[in-house]
mmCIF file of C-alpha atoms in Angstrom:
data_model
loop_
_atom_site.group_PDB
_atom_site.id
_atom_site.type_symbol
_atom_site.label_atom_id
_atom_site.label_comp_id
_atom_site.label_asym_id
_atom_site.label_seq_id
_atom_site.Cartn_x
_atom_site.Cartn_y
_atom_site.Cartn_z
ATOM 1 C CA MET A 1 -20.402 3.892 32.802
ATOM 2 C CA THR A 2 -17.417 5.663 31.174
ATOM 3 C CA THR A 3 -13.386 4.701 31.995
ATOM 4 C CA ASN A 4 -12.023 8.655 31.597
ATOM 5 C CA PHE A 5 -11.816 8.654 35.421
ATOM 6 C CA ILE A 6 -10.057 5.124 36.331
ATOM 7 C CA ALA A 7 -6.203 5.506 36.541
ATOM 8 C CA GLU A 8 -4.267 3.217 33.881
ATOM 9 C CA VAL A 9 -1.862 0.764 35.674
ATOM 10 C CA GLU A 10 1.872 -0.127 33.671
ATOM 11 C CA LEU A 11 4.196 -2.032 34.955
ATOM 12 C CA THR A 12 7.826 -1.074 33.464
ATOM 13 C CA TYR A 13 11.213 -2.049 33.492
ATOM 14 C CA LYS A 14 13.966 -0.439 31.039
ATOM 15 C CA THR A 15 17.341 -1.254 31.138
ATOM 16 C CA ARG A 16 20.817 -0.373 29.532
ATOM 17 C CA VAL A 17 22.560 -3.739 30.031
ATOM 18 C CA LYS A 18 22.469 -6.301 27.445
ATOM 19 C CA ALA A 19 21.562 -9.987 29.016
ATOM 20 C CA SER A 20 24.657 -11.434 28.360
ATOM 21 C CA GLU A 21 26.530 -8.003 30.146
ATOM 22 C CA ARG A 22 24.908 -8.895 33.124
ATOM 23 C CA PRO A 23 27.020 -9.268 36.486
ATOM 24 C CA GLN A 24 26.088 -13.300 37.887
ATOM 25 C CA ILE A 25 26.363 -13.981 40.964
ATOM 26 C CA LYS A 26 27.875 -16.868 42.159
ATOM 27 C CA ASP A 27 27.976 -15.877 45.976
ATOM 28 C CA SER A 28 27.592 -13.724 48.862
ATOM 29 C CA ARG A 29 30.999 -12.036 48.053
ATOM 30 C CA ASP A 30 29.704 -11.402 44.313
ATOM 31 C CA ALA A 31 26.525 -9.868 45.953
ATOM 32 C CA PHE A 32 28.187 -7.632 48.515
ATOM 33 C CA GLU A 33 30.787 -6.405 46.025
ATOM 34 C CA LEU A 34 28.191 -5.044 43.782
ATOM 35 C CA LEU A 35 25.635 -4.079 46.607
ATOM 36 C CA TYR A 36 29.212 -2.302 48.038
ATOM 37 C CA LEU A 37 29.649 -0.300 45.043
ATOM 38 C CA SER A 38 26.028 0.775 44.775
ATOM 39 C CA TRP A 39 26.147 2.202 48.366
ATOM 40 C CA ASN A 40 27.148 6.378 48.903
ATOM 41 C CA LEU A 41 29.831 5.823 50.908
ATOM 42 C CA ASP A 42 29.591 9.674 51.740
ATOM 43 C CA SER A 43 26.510 8.500 54.241
ATOM 44 C CA ILE A 44 27.417 4.910 54.727
ATOM 45 C CA GLU A 45 28.030 5.709 58.333
ATOM 46 C CA HIS A 46 25.269 8.174 59.269
ATOM 47 C CA ILE A 47 21.921 6.804 57.445
ATOM 48 C CA GLU A 48 20.507 3.368 57.467
ATOM 49 C CA GLU A 49 19.485 2.511 53.927
ATOM 50 C CA PHE A 50 17.792 -0.756 52.437
ATOM 51 C CA LYS A 51 18.589 -1.559 48.614
ATOM 52 C CA ILE A 52 17.459 -5.134 46.707
ATOM 53 C CA MET A 53 19.074 -6.578 44.420
ATOM 54 C CA LEU A 54 17.005 -8.123 41.444
ATOM 55 C CA LEU A 55 18.504 -11.021 39.414
ATOM 56 C CA ASN A 56 16.944 -13.413 36.579
ATOM 57 C CA ARG A 57 16.727 -17.324 37.139
ATOM 58 C CA CYS A 58 20.315 -17.265 36.396
ATOM 59 C CA ASN A 59 21.281 -15.129 39.182
ATOM 60 C CA LYS A 60 22.040 -12.673 37.146
ATOM 61 C CA VAL A 61 21.720 -8.726 38.091
ATOM 62 C CA LEU A 62 18.704 -7.548 36.596
ATOM 63 C CA GLY A 63 19.056 -4.159 38.843
ATOM 64 C CA ILE A 64 19.919 -2.569 42.264
ATOM 65 C CA ALA A 65 16.991 -0.464 44.099
ATOM 66 C CA THR A 66 17.156 1.515 46.979
ATOM 67 C CA ILE A 67 14.170 1.047 48.914
ATOM 68 C CA SER A 68 14.280 3.186 51.670
ATOM 69 C CA LYS A 69 16.358 5.574 53.792
ATOM 70 C CA GLY A 70 15.966 6.407 57.504
ATOM 71 C CA GLY A 71 17.963 7.516 59.935
ATOM 72 C CA ILE A 72 20.853 6.459 62.166
ATOM 73 C CA SER A 73 19.074 3.303 63.731
ATOM 74 C CA GLY A 74 17.108 2.166 61.328
ATOM 75 C CA THR A 75 14.996 2.933 57.946
ATOM 76 C CA VAL A 76 10.915 1.579 57.425
ATOM 77 C CA ILE A 77 10.681 -1.469 54.862
ATOM 78 C CA ASP A 78 7.716 -1.552 52.687
ATOM 79 C CA VAL A 79 7.424 -5.391 51.613
ATOM 80 C CA LYS A 80 5.284 -4.325 49.361
ATOM 81 C CA LEU A 81 7.716 -2.192 47.106
ATOM 82 C CA ILE A 82 9.907 -4.840 47.297
ATOM 83 C CA LEU A 83 7.357 -6.917 45.507
ATOM 84 C CA GLN A 84 6.240 -4.145 43.354
ATOM 85 C CA TYR A 85 10.499 -4.170 41.984
ATOM 86 C CA ALA A 86 10.644 -7.559 41.274
ATOM 87 C CA ILE A 87 7.433 -7.588 39.471
ATOM 88 C CA LYS A 88 8.362 -4.668 37.423
ATOM 89 C CA ALA A 89 12.007 -6.041 36.893
ATOM 90 C CA ASN A 90 10.574 -10.011 36.345
ATOM 91 C CA ALA A 91 12.730 -11.148 38.344
ATOM 92 C CA SER A 92 12.924 -14.600 39.921
ATOM 93 C CA ALA A 93 15.350 -13.945 42.827
ATOM 94 C CA ILE A 94 15.971 -11.229 45.604
ATOM 95 C CA ILE A 95 19.344 -10.517 47.091
ATOM 96 C CA ILE A 96 18.073 -8.104 49.911
ATOM 97 C CA SER A 97 20.719 -5.462 52.173
ATOM 98 C CA HIS A 98 21.428 -2.819 54.631
ATOM 99 C CA ASN A 99 23.613 -1.163 56.210
ATOM 100 C CA HIS A 100 24.672 -0.963 60.049
ATOM 101 C CA PRO A 101 25.771 2.949 60.749
ATOM 102 C CA SER A 102 26.802 1.775 64.135
ATOM 103 C CA GLY A 103 29.119 -0.725 62.579
ATOM 104 C CA GLY A 104 27.417 -3.825 64.334
ATOM 105 C CA LYS A 105 28.209 -6.883 62.728
ATOM 106 C CA GLU A 106 25.100 -8.813 63.998
ATOM 107 C CA PRO A 107 21.389 -8.906 62.406
ATOM 108 C CA SER A 108 18.831 -7.244 65.001
ATOM 109 C CA GLU A 109 15.750 -8.505 66.034
ATOM 110 C CA ALA A 110 14.071 -6.412 63.603
ATOM 111 C CA ASP A 111 16.321 -7.296 61.025
ATOM 112 C CA ILE A 112 15.702 -10.882 61.587
ATOM 113 C CA HIS A 113 11.690 -10.206 61.822
ATOM 114 C CA ILE A 114 11.678 -8.136 58.505
ATOM 115 C CA THR A 115 13.956 -10.900 56.323
ATOM 116 C CA LYS A 116 11.268 -13.665 57.511
ATOM 117 C CA ARG A 117 8.060 -11.578 56.161
ATOM 118 C CA ILE A 118 9.987 -11.009 52.571
ATOM 119 C CA MET A 119 10.898 -14.357 52.699
ATOM 120 C CA GLU A 120 7.309 -15.183 53.220
ATOM 121 C CA ALA A 121 5.818 -12.176 50.633
ATOM 122 C CA GLY A 122 7.968 -13.920 48.361
ATOM 123 C CA ASN A 123 7.341 -17.725 48.429
ATOM 124 C CA ILE A 124 3.540 -16.098 47.388
ATOM 125 C CA MET A 125 5.101 -14.698 44.453
ATOM 126 C CA ASP A 126 7.679 -17.555 43.406
ATOM 127 C CA LEU A 127 10.439 -15.029 44.271
ATOM 128 C CA LYS A 128 13.267 -16.762 45.997
ATOM 129 C CA LEU A 129 15.308 -14.995 48.545
ATOM 130 C CA LEU A 130 18.325 -15.374 48.485
ATOM 131 C CA ASP A 131 20.489 -13.518 51.254
ATOM 132 C CA HIS A 132 20.424 -10.853 53.673
ATOM 133 C CA ILE A 133 23.607 -8.976 53.537
ATOM 134 C CA ILE A 134 24.630 -6.534 56.108
ATOM 135 C CA LEU A 135 27.093 -4.024 55.479
ATOM 136 C CA ILE A 136 29.436 -1.908 58.089
ATOM 137 C CA PRO A 137 31.154 1.158 57.248
#
């Protein structure tokens, strides 16, 4: 049997930030401010996006990743993609976030459901879900 027809899988995480220079998240306000800076303010009122903040054991930020972009009223979130990013970054915890172009502050039933699914998947991987932040324009 030959292995020429088998794909090689490689997990990589590349950073240009020294561990000592990474911002630390102490509360939801810290997370909100960093996430808000990562948003495209030209589209925050028009396109719903879902992002994750990846954290190490000391709650220092390893990175922020966009998981999906959708339309005015929603976006599709694939839990497997969230876990892939967390594994690649060797994250110990995550904070998830999305915007509500409508300006609504309350989470929808879909928001609550996906939060529970992400938490359950993270628990299996020993990955803590610390918060779900909704940004409004």
